[in-house]
Amino acid sequence: MTGVRWEGAQTTGWDADHDGVEDARPTTALPASSFTLRPPVDQDLILVGATGDLARRKLIPAIYDLFLDGLMPNNGRIIGYAREETDDETFRLRATNSIRSGSRRMLFEEAWKELGPRFVYVARNRGGIGLAAKYATQPQRLIYLAIPPAAVPAVLDEIRENDLIEGSRIVLEKPFGFDLASAQALDDQLRQHFSEDQIFRIDHYLGKETVQNIAVFRFGNALWERVWSRDAIDHIQITVAESIGAGGRAAFYDDVGALRDIVQNHALQLLALLAMEPPARFTAAALRDESSRVLHALRPIRPEDAVFGQYTAGNIDGTRARGYLEETGVPETSRTETYVAIRAEIDNWRWAGVPFFIRTGKRLPSRVTEVLVSFREPPVALWESAGLEAQERRSNHLVIRIQPDEGISLMFNAKVPGPEIATRPVQMRFRYGESFMTEPAEAYERLLYDAMDGDPMLFLRQDNVLRSWEVLQPLLDDPPPVHPYAAGTWGPPAADELIGDRTWHTH
Ligand code: BG6
């Protein structure tokens, strides 16, 4: 059966003049559904932290987009739960604003007429999560904890005290804990009450189409496996660069920093997908086993193999950007790292001796997440590639662009036309937009759907999370010095020393 798409979204034209809904008209019909998913079983969704940044920017738009695709439960409410004193009407009005700014589609009035009344709100000190659960209409529920890690233990206690464990699935957001010991404590608390199949630990990178495609690219083509090892690969780079600063999240970010915010989760998950062995089957258990196995082979990172940085004032795209210490909510003496570069090594037969370089930072020149697989040079140089820098001569590399401009490209040498033999790197390229004529869906849509559907494939298993902390714990125990870098540059010069005679891929 094809997913039941919400019929109203196909209509064109209406008059809209009630709360918060623009008088907007779709100019084209939505494309036909190409997937065969069904709505998850009837259930309520309790959104803890419903007035926060994540709910507003990502979760509420994802609920709406799933609804348009016929992929929300047919029955069940969206129960907002947070500290703020507000009411159903305001919650709904704000939801329409979130949808307008965060959804992939416009706000269709007829769709909202159907979905809007399913949104209700309970303020925490009005009666706690027990009251929120009284608004539920179904025996089953998904409790989504869109709250900072420090607030999680108290809410878990509330869930238990109100006898809500049975019939609930819990979604947790990273970072899971603060270091190895706190992650372990959180895990003990969770496992006292919930079984592992009730717990969904989100790393939203795993919900990205381009990240899932790494598995298909590697294991759906016989070609790459032949060269996917130390025999042909010189090194791998993983870049998660952002041009935004800590901005409005600075108070939260200052307690976290780039290592916990990006490396512990998103970057190590990318590394695991790139380096894992082919799973025996495409099942959640098999994939999670392989992912954990490779993280266990990852050598704990020594402080001398890491570079930390913090941005100072600078320019991005001609606009002046303030330094991290000038951001609102950041203490003047903060040593929080906004940039991390790491050299990692995997001690197994496939990867021994192949360095994996990871770098991430805020206020870098552009937003780009990508993987560069750099292949070895030919053993004998038959031709001079005159005038090219060493980096350009290492022509065989594969770039997997996670975002933006999603796609994959392969560079190789070609003969420059002419009477002499001169070579130049050229590019073969796949672009999502061109090949599939569609923009990838938001990661949170996929993950929210899977959590409601009880499919754990794209969620992290507890052993995987703990191992990621273990690998980074030496840097938490003995953090490297924090080097300044100007906003709008690619991080501190020490990161160039870390990569040695190789070069960071330029964009
Ligand atoms: C989040 C981090 O997990 O990922 C943010 O907390 C970061 O600091 C964000 O900006 C990046 O996500 P994306 O999907 O824009 O790459």
XYZ file of C-alpha atoms and ligand atoms in Angstrom:
523
model
C 0.000 0.000 0.000
C 1.264 3.435 -0.819
C 1.550 5.964 2.019
C -1.699 7.857 2.372
C -0.778 11.362 1.467
C -2.916 14.049 2.993
C -5.309 14.839 0.176
C -5.815 18.480 1.054
C -2.186 19.265 0.229
C -2.898 18.570 -3.421
C -5.577 21.201 -3.739
C -4.862 24.646 -5.024
C -6.324 27.876 -3.776
C -8.360 28.822 -0.748
C -9.100 31.804 1.386
C -7.204 31.852 4.610
C -7.670 34.418 7.244
C -7.648 32.681 10.585
C -4.951 32.649 13.210
C -1.451 32.690 11.926
C -2.135 31.012 8.606
C -1.078 32.991 5.595
C -3.209 33.412 2.562
C -0.842 31.268 0.580
C -1.493 29.316 -2.568
C 0.496 26.374 -3.778
C 1.570 27.032 -7.331
C 2.176 23.415 -8.184
C 0.724 20.149 -6.963
C 3.002 18.179 -4.651
C 4.908 15.342 -6.288
C 3.318 11.917 -5.979
C 4.460 9.807 -3.076
C 7.174 7.402 -4.127
C 7.449 5.392 -0.956
C 5.337 2.686 0.537
C 5.365 3.445 4.228
C 2.226 3.299 6.327
C 1.314 5.571 9.207
C 2.682 4.283 12.516
C 0.174 2.716 14.910
C -2.059 5.131 16.793
C -0.149 6.847 19.558
C 0.328 10.157 21.311
C 3.502 12.161 21.105
C 4.602 13.912 24.293
C 7.074 16.611 23.346
C 9.126 17.464 26.434
C 10.842 20.808 25.862
C 8.088 21.790 23.442
C 8.887 25.502 23.592
C 12.631 25.008 23.019
C 14.844 25.557 20.026
C 14.878 21.982 18.739
C 11.109 21.530 18.933
C 10.530 24.851 17.258
C 13.096 24.582 14.478
C 13.034 20.869 13.690
C 10.449 18.705 15.422
C 7.241 20.640 14.807
C 8.038 21.188 11.104
C 8.891 17.464 10.861
C 5.521 16.516 12.421
C 3.773 18.676 9.851
C 5.727 17.278 6.906
C 5.070 13.723 8.090
C 1.402 14.593 8.404
C 1.284 15.842 4.815
C 2.887 12.592 3.713
C 0.272 10.555 5.585
C 2.932 9.344 8.000
C 1.669 10.598 11.339
C -0.471 8.165 13.344
C -4.093 8.394 12.269
C -5.094 9.048 15.872
C -3.216 10.616 18.749
C -2.264 14.021 20.051
C 0.894 16.071 20.043
C 1.166 17.057 23.685
C 3.586 19.908 24.266
C 5.160 19.830 27.716
C 7.607 22.414 29.065
C 8.252 24.791 31.923
C 6.806 27.847 30.244
C 3.267 28.868 31.248
C 1.329 29.050 28.029
C -1.849 27.575 26.582
C -3.076 25.433 23.703
C -3.930 28.367 21.544
C -0.520 30.026 21.842
C 1.213 26.692 21.362
C -0.735 26.153 18.132
C -0.062 29.643 16.910
C 3.656 29.216 17.516
C 3.529 25.855 15.782
C 2.235 27.545 12.639
C 5.172 29.950 12.802
C 7.602 27.046 13.161
C 6.039 25.325 10.198
C 6.226 28.423 8.065
C 9.905 28.889 8.747
C 11.023 25.261 9.074
C 8.855 23.048 6.865
C 9.793 21.898 3.377
C 6.276 22.841 2.250
C 4.075 25.792 2.786
C 1.456 25.873 5.502
C -1.696 24.493 3.921
C -4.712 25.825 5.718
C -6.828 22.741 5.186
C -4.088 20.461 6.487
C -3.640 22.629 9.548
C -7.372 22.569 10.242
C -7.012 18.842 10.646
C -3.653 18.714 12.414
C -3.786 21.866 14.563
C -6.460 20.639 17.026
C -4.256 17.626 17.793
C -1.706 19.998 19.401
C -2.287 20.577 23.138
C -0.024 22.071 25.783
C 0.664 21.326 29.455
C 2.922 23.555 31.560
C 5.192 21.561 33.830
C 4.173 23.038 37.148
C 0.471 22.566 36.422
C 0.633 18.894 37.272
C 3.721 17.465 35.672
C 4.022 14.830 33.013
C 1.228 12.881 34.713
C -1.177 15.588 33.620
C 0.341 15.623 30.132
C -0.352 11.901 29.940
C -4.003 12.508 30.913
C -4.422 14.365 27.641
C -3.332 11.260 25.807
C -5.952 9.470 23.782
C -4.072 6.248 23.001
C -2.537 3.422 25.046
C 0.821 3.886 23.311
C 3.008 7.002 23.403
C 6.331 8.382 22.265
C 7.987 10.660 24.817
C 10.498 12.892 23.067
C 13.013 14.532 25.395
C 14.034 17.649 23.464
C 15.866 19.050 26.488
C 19.497 19.582 27.547
C 21.287 16.557 29.049
C 21.289 17.997 32.587
C 17.467 18.073 32.597
C 17.037 14.454 31.474
C 17.401 12.535 34.785
C 14.607 14.506 36.504
C 12.189 13.896 33.626
C 13.015 10.194 33.595
C 12.130 10.103 37.297
C 8.853 11.874 36.559
C 8.014 9.310 33.888
C 8.647 6.482 36.318
C 6.789 8.089 39.250
C 3.740 8.553 37.030
C 3.735 4.930 35.880
C 4.274 5.870 32.273
C 6.963 3.338 31.470
C 4.623 0.758 30.055
C 3.431 1.763 26.615
C 6.144 4.401 26.191
C 9.082 4.728 23.899
C 11.624 7.367 24.868
C 13.621 9.489 22.445
C 16.820 11.036 23.785
C 18.903 13.700 22.112
C 22.674 13.877 22.151
C 24.909 14.604 23.921
C 24.107 11.539 26.038
C 25.816 12.614 29.220
C 28.847 14.792 29.529
C 31.678 12.302 29.603
C 32.132 8.570 30.005
C 31.151 8.471 33.692
C 27.974 10.560 33.297
C 26.981 8.655 30.143
C 27.348 5.446 32.128
C 25.235 6.878 34.978
C 22.530 8.011 32.553
C 22.564 4.620 30.991
C 22.212 2.878 34.355
C 19.251 5.090 35.176
C 17.605 4.362 31.838
C 18.131 0.654 32.037
C 16.736 0.373 35.530
C 13.335 1.194 34.097
C 13.327 0.874 30.325
C 14.345 -1.966 28.106
C 16.824 -1.172 25.318
C 14.067 -1.538 22.704
C 12.121 1.316 24.350
C 15.081 3.720 24.085
C 15.796 5.699 20.923
C 19.052 7.693 21.074
C 19.074 10.192 18.254
C 22.063 11.334 16.316
C 20.296 13.298 13.611
C 23.184 12.772 11.179
C 22.056 9.169 10.792
C 18.705 10.441 9.527
C 20.314 12.378 6.681
C 19.801 10.838 3.246
C 23.405 11.437 2.293
C 24.664 9.699 5.420
C 22.461 6.660 4.808
C 23.759 6.658 1.278
C 27.278 5.955 2.557
C 26.149 2.405 3.373
C 24.467 2.013 -0.024
C 27.450 3.462 -1.853
C 29.850 1.120 -0.089
C 27.800 -2.069 0.098
C 25.505 -1.698 -2.910
C 28.408 -1.522 -5.379
C 31.030 -4.211 -5.768
C 33.547 -1.707 -7.086
C 34.454 0.211 -3.956
C 35.000 -2.695 -1.632
C 38.045 -3.672 -3.736
C 39.787 -0.410 -2.989
C 38.274 0.421 0.402
C 41.249 -0.319 2.625
C 44.841 0.473 3.436
C 45.882 -1.124 0.121
C 44.543 1.789 -1.902
C 43.608 4.538 0.552
C 46.177 6.995 1.854
C 43.954 8.799 4.363
C 40.377 9.960 4.999
C 39.188 13.423 6.042
C 35.852 14.178 7.697
C 34.880 17.845 7.788
C 31.852 19.259 9.611
C 32.232 22.997 9.078
C 29.721 25.663 10.025
C 29.794 29.369 9.300
C 27.339 30.164 12.100
C 28.704 30.924 15.546
C 27.374 29.803 18.908
C 24.918 32.726 18.657
C 21.695 32.417 20.636
C 22.688 28.983 21.934
C 25.921 30.247 23.475
C 24.861 29.637 27.081
C 24.123 25.978 26.273
C 27.088 25.631 23.938
C 29.591 26.941 26.449
C 28.985 23.886 28.654
C 29.347 21.544 25.722
C 31.961 22.656 23.167
C 32.748 21.238 19.753
C 34.160 17.925 20.964
C 30.934 16.928 22.718
C 28.629 18.716 20.296
C 29.898 17.279 17.020
C 32.876 14.917 17.333
C 31.536 12.526 19.985
C 28.446 11.865 17.920
C 28.094 13.114 14.329
C 31.763 12.830 13.299
C 32.370 9.454 14.947
C 29.168 8.082 13.413
C 30.370 9.175 9.985
C 33.704 7.533 10.683
C 31.993 4.310 11.743
C 29.929 4.168 8.538
C 32.997 4.803 6.413
C 35.178 2.274 8.165
C 32.841 -0.561 9.201
C 32.982 -4.045 7.706
C 30.114 -5.061 5.417
C 27.260 -6.303 7.619
C 25.988 -9.809 7.016
C 22.450 -8.500 6.588
C 20.875 -5.083 6.395
C 19.278 -5.221 9.801
C 19.476 -2.911 12.788
C 21.328 -5.505 14.850
C 23.908 -6.301 12.167
C 24.625 -2.661 11.348
C 24.870 -1.646 14.965
C 27.215 -4.567 15.647
C 29.562 -3.492 12.849
C 29.444 0.130 13.910
C 30.356 -0.755 17.500
C 33.079 -3.124 16.350
C 34.889 -0.452 14.387
C 34.596 2.039 17.243
C 36.193 -0.560 19.475
C 39.119 -0.759 17.074
C 39.457 3.026 17.139
C 42.445 3.968 19.252
C 41.633 6.428 22.084
C 42.714 9.892 20.924
C 45.821 11.280 22.625
C 45.927 15.007 23.434
C 48.922 15.387 21.078
C 46.716 14.133 18.231
C 44.123 16.873 18.721
C 43.997 20.619 18.130
C 41.414 22.799 19.873
C 40.521 26.321 18.789
C 38.200 29.184 19.729
C 37.079 31.836 17.271
C 37.960 35.475 17.675
C 36.365 38.382 15.804
C 36.695 38.276 12.027
C 34.844 38.482 8.733
C 32.594 35.975 7.016
C 31.456 36.832 3.499
C 32.265 40.470 4.095
C 30.207 40.599 7.278
C 31.880 41.254 10.576
C 31.506 38.422 13.076
C 32.130 38.858 16.768
C 34.478 36.624 18.714
C 33.230 33.723 20.838
C 34.021 35.504 24.095
C 31.821 38.411 22.990
C 28.774 36.168 22.422
C 25.934 36.761 24.878
C 26.046 34.303 27.748
C 29.699 33.297 27.321
C 31.933 34.041 30.318
C 34.956 36.216 29.492
C 37.315 33.529 30.664
C 35.715 30.660 28.763
C 38.142 28.058 27.396
C 35.393 26.202 25.526
C 36.601 24.920 22.158
C 34.629 25.930 19.087
C 36.999 24.053 16.776
C 38.494 20.578 16.982
C 40.836 18.728 14.645
C 41.803 15.159 15.394
C 44.018 12.484 13.953
C 42.461 9.072 14.568
C 43.756 5.569 13.864
C 41.865 2.324 13.594
C 43.734 -0.740 14.746
C 42.361 -3.426 12.500
C 43.535 -5.232 9.380
C 41.615 -3.035 6.982
C 42.768 0.320 8.306
C 46.073 -0.066 10.151
C 48.295 2.887 9.233
C 45.547 4.907 7.489
C 44.915 8.134 9.400
C 41.381 9.516 9.684
C 41.456 13.274 10.113
C 38.369 14.884 11.622
C 37.785 18.613 11.838
C 34.815 20.628 12.908
C 34.272 24.229 13.858
C 31.929 27.158 14.167
C 32.562 30.395 12.287
C 34.535 28.717 9.518
C 34.302 30.271 6.042
C 31.379 28.125 4.860
C 28.890 25.459 5.886
C 30.057 22.183 4.475
C 29.931 18.619 5.716
C 31.922 16.228 3.600
C 34.159 13.209 3.502
C 37.305 13.073 1.422
C 38.777 9.671 0.635
C 42.282 10.225 -0.654
C 43.734 7.313 -2.625
C 47.406 6.512 -2.914
C 49.450 7.993 -5.714
C 50.571 5.732 -8.583
C 53.751 3.913 -7.570
C 55.662 5.279 -10.565
C 55.247 8.795 -11.983
C 55.337 8.412 -15.775
C 54.457 12.020 -16.473
C 55.209 15.305 -14.892
C 52.113 17.151 -13.878
C 53.829 20.441 -14.437
C 52.821 23.449 -12.447
C 50.632 21.567 -9.980
C 50.938 21.637 -6.232
C 51.562 18.334 -4.469
C 47.978 18.286 -3.246
C 46.602 18.614 -6.770
C 48.831 15.826 -8.018
C 47.208 13.444 -5.555
C 44.351 13.367 -7.939
C 42.457 10.225 -7.018
C 40.073 11.294 -4.436
C 36.476 10.756 -3.756
C 34.414 13.472 -2.136
C 31.136 12.546 -0.460
C 29.233 15.766 0.061
C 26.825 15.338 2.954
C 25.582 18.946 2.679
C 24.917 21.313 1.027
C 24.994 20.584 -2.719
C 24.636 16.908 -1.825
C 26.422 14.432 -4.031
C 29.555 12.413 -4.723
C 32.470 13.237 -6.985
C 35.549 11.352 -8.084
C 38.706 13.051 -9.244
C 41.163 11.363 -11.574
C 43.924 12.423 -13.924
C 43.245 13.035 -17.588
C 45.454 14.043 -20.475
C 45.269 17.697 -21.314
C 44.457 17.856 -25.067
C 47.497 18.848 -27.106
C 50.648 17.534 -28.701
C 52.435 16.937 -25.384
C 51.481 14.687 -22.531
C 50.395 16.820 -19.657
C 47.926 15.677 -17.034
C 45.280 17.433 -14.997
C 42.785 16.189 -12.442
C 39.204 16.102 -13.740
C 35.964 15.270 -12.005
C 33.075 12.804 -12.370
C 30.095 13.932 -10.439
C 26.746 12.757 -9.062
C 24.342 15.340 -7.674
C 21.193 14.427 -5.780
C 19.289 17.368 -7.205
C 20.046 16.349 -10.801
C 19.695 12.576 -10.540
C 16.614 12.398 -8.349
C 15.051 15.797 -9.023
C 14.296 16.170 -5.367
C 15.673 17.700 -2.224
C 16.457 15.196 0.511
C 13.863 15.174 3.323
C 14.866 16.537 6.723
C 16.648 14.040 8.950
C 14.168 14.593 11.760
C 11.220 13.465 9.653
C 12.778 10.106 9.045
C 13.902 9.675 12.642
C 10.626 10.725 14.189
C 8.765 8.344 11.929
C 11.127 5.461 12.737
C 10.832 6.101 16.479
C 7.016 6.067 16.265
C 7.286 2.926 14.159
C 9.697 1.281 16.624
C 12.505 0.787 14.095
C 15.884 1.163 15.847
C 18.145 0.956 12.749
C 19.115 4.648 12.660
C 19.432 5.088 16.414
C 22.457 4.563 18.596
C 22.881 1.552 20.783
C 24.163 2.097 24.294
C 27.501 0.281 23.798
C 28.210 2.464 20.770
C 27.605 5.660 22.730
C 29.779 4.555 25.631
C 32.623 3.559 23.345
C 32.528 6.978 21.634
C 33.001 8.627 25.011
C 35.763 6.209 25.921
C 37.714 7.081 22.783
C 37.534 10.809 23.566
C 37.954 10.584 27.324
C 41.763 11.273 27.205
C 40.948 14.678 25.652
C 38.389 15.414 28.352
C 40.841 14.438 31.083
C 43.727 16.397 29.640
C 42.409 18.922 27.107
C 44.913 20.305 24.602
C 45.556 24.082 24.594
C 42.868 26.194 22.917
C 44.306 28.202 19.989
C 42.586 31.329 18.734
C 41.458 31.525 15.097
C 39.780 34.442 13.391
C 36.135 33.965 12.376
C 36.083 33.289 8.636
C 39.307 31.243 8.574
C 39.694 27.464 8.469
C 40.822 27.161 12.086
C 44.152 27.570 13.869
C 47.438 26.961 11.985
C 48.211 24.135 14.426
C 45.595 22.075 12.528
C 47.816 22.235 9.427
C 50.686 20.845 11.446
C 48.429 18.045 12.661
C 47.742 16.866 9.116
C 51.489 17.016 8.367
C 52.560 16.665 4.730
C 49.002 16.013 3.634
C 46.652 18.963 3.136
C 43.141 19.697 4.338
C 40.761 19.651 1.430
C 39.940 23.206 0.426
C 36.457 24.333 -0.561
C 23.728 19.794 16.232
C 24.651 20.661 17.020
O 23.749 18.483 16.718
O 24.130 19.797 14.883
C 24.700 22.074 16.447
O 24.228 20.706 18.369
C 24.995 22.040 14.974
O 25.679 22.851 17.121
C 24.075 21.066 14.267
O 24.807 23.347 14.461
C 24.471 20.881 12.828
O 23.482 20.119 12.200
P 23.283 20.177 10.634
O 22.190 19.188 10.370
O 22.934 21.582 10.285
O 24.616 19.763 10.051
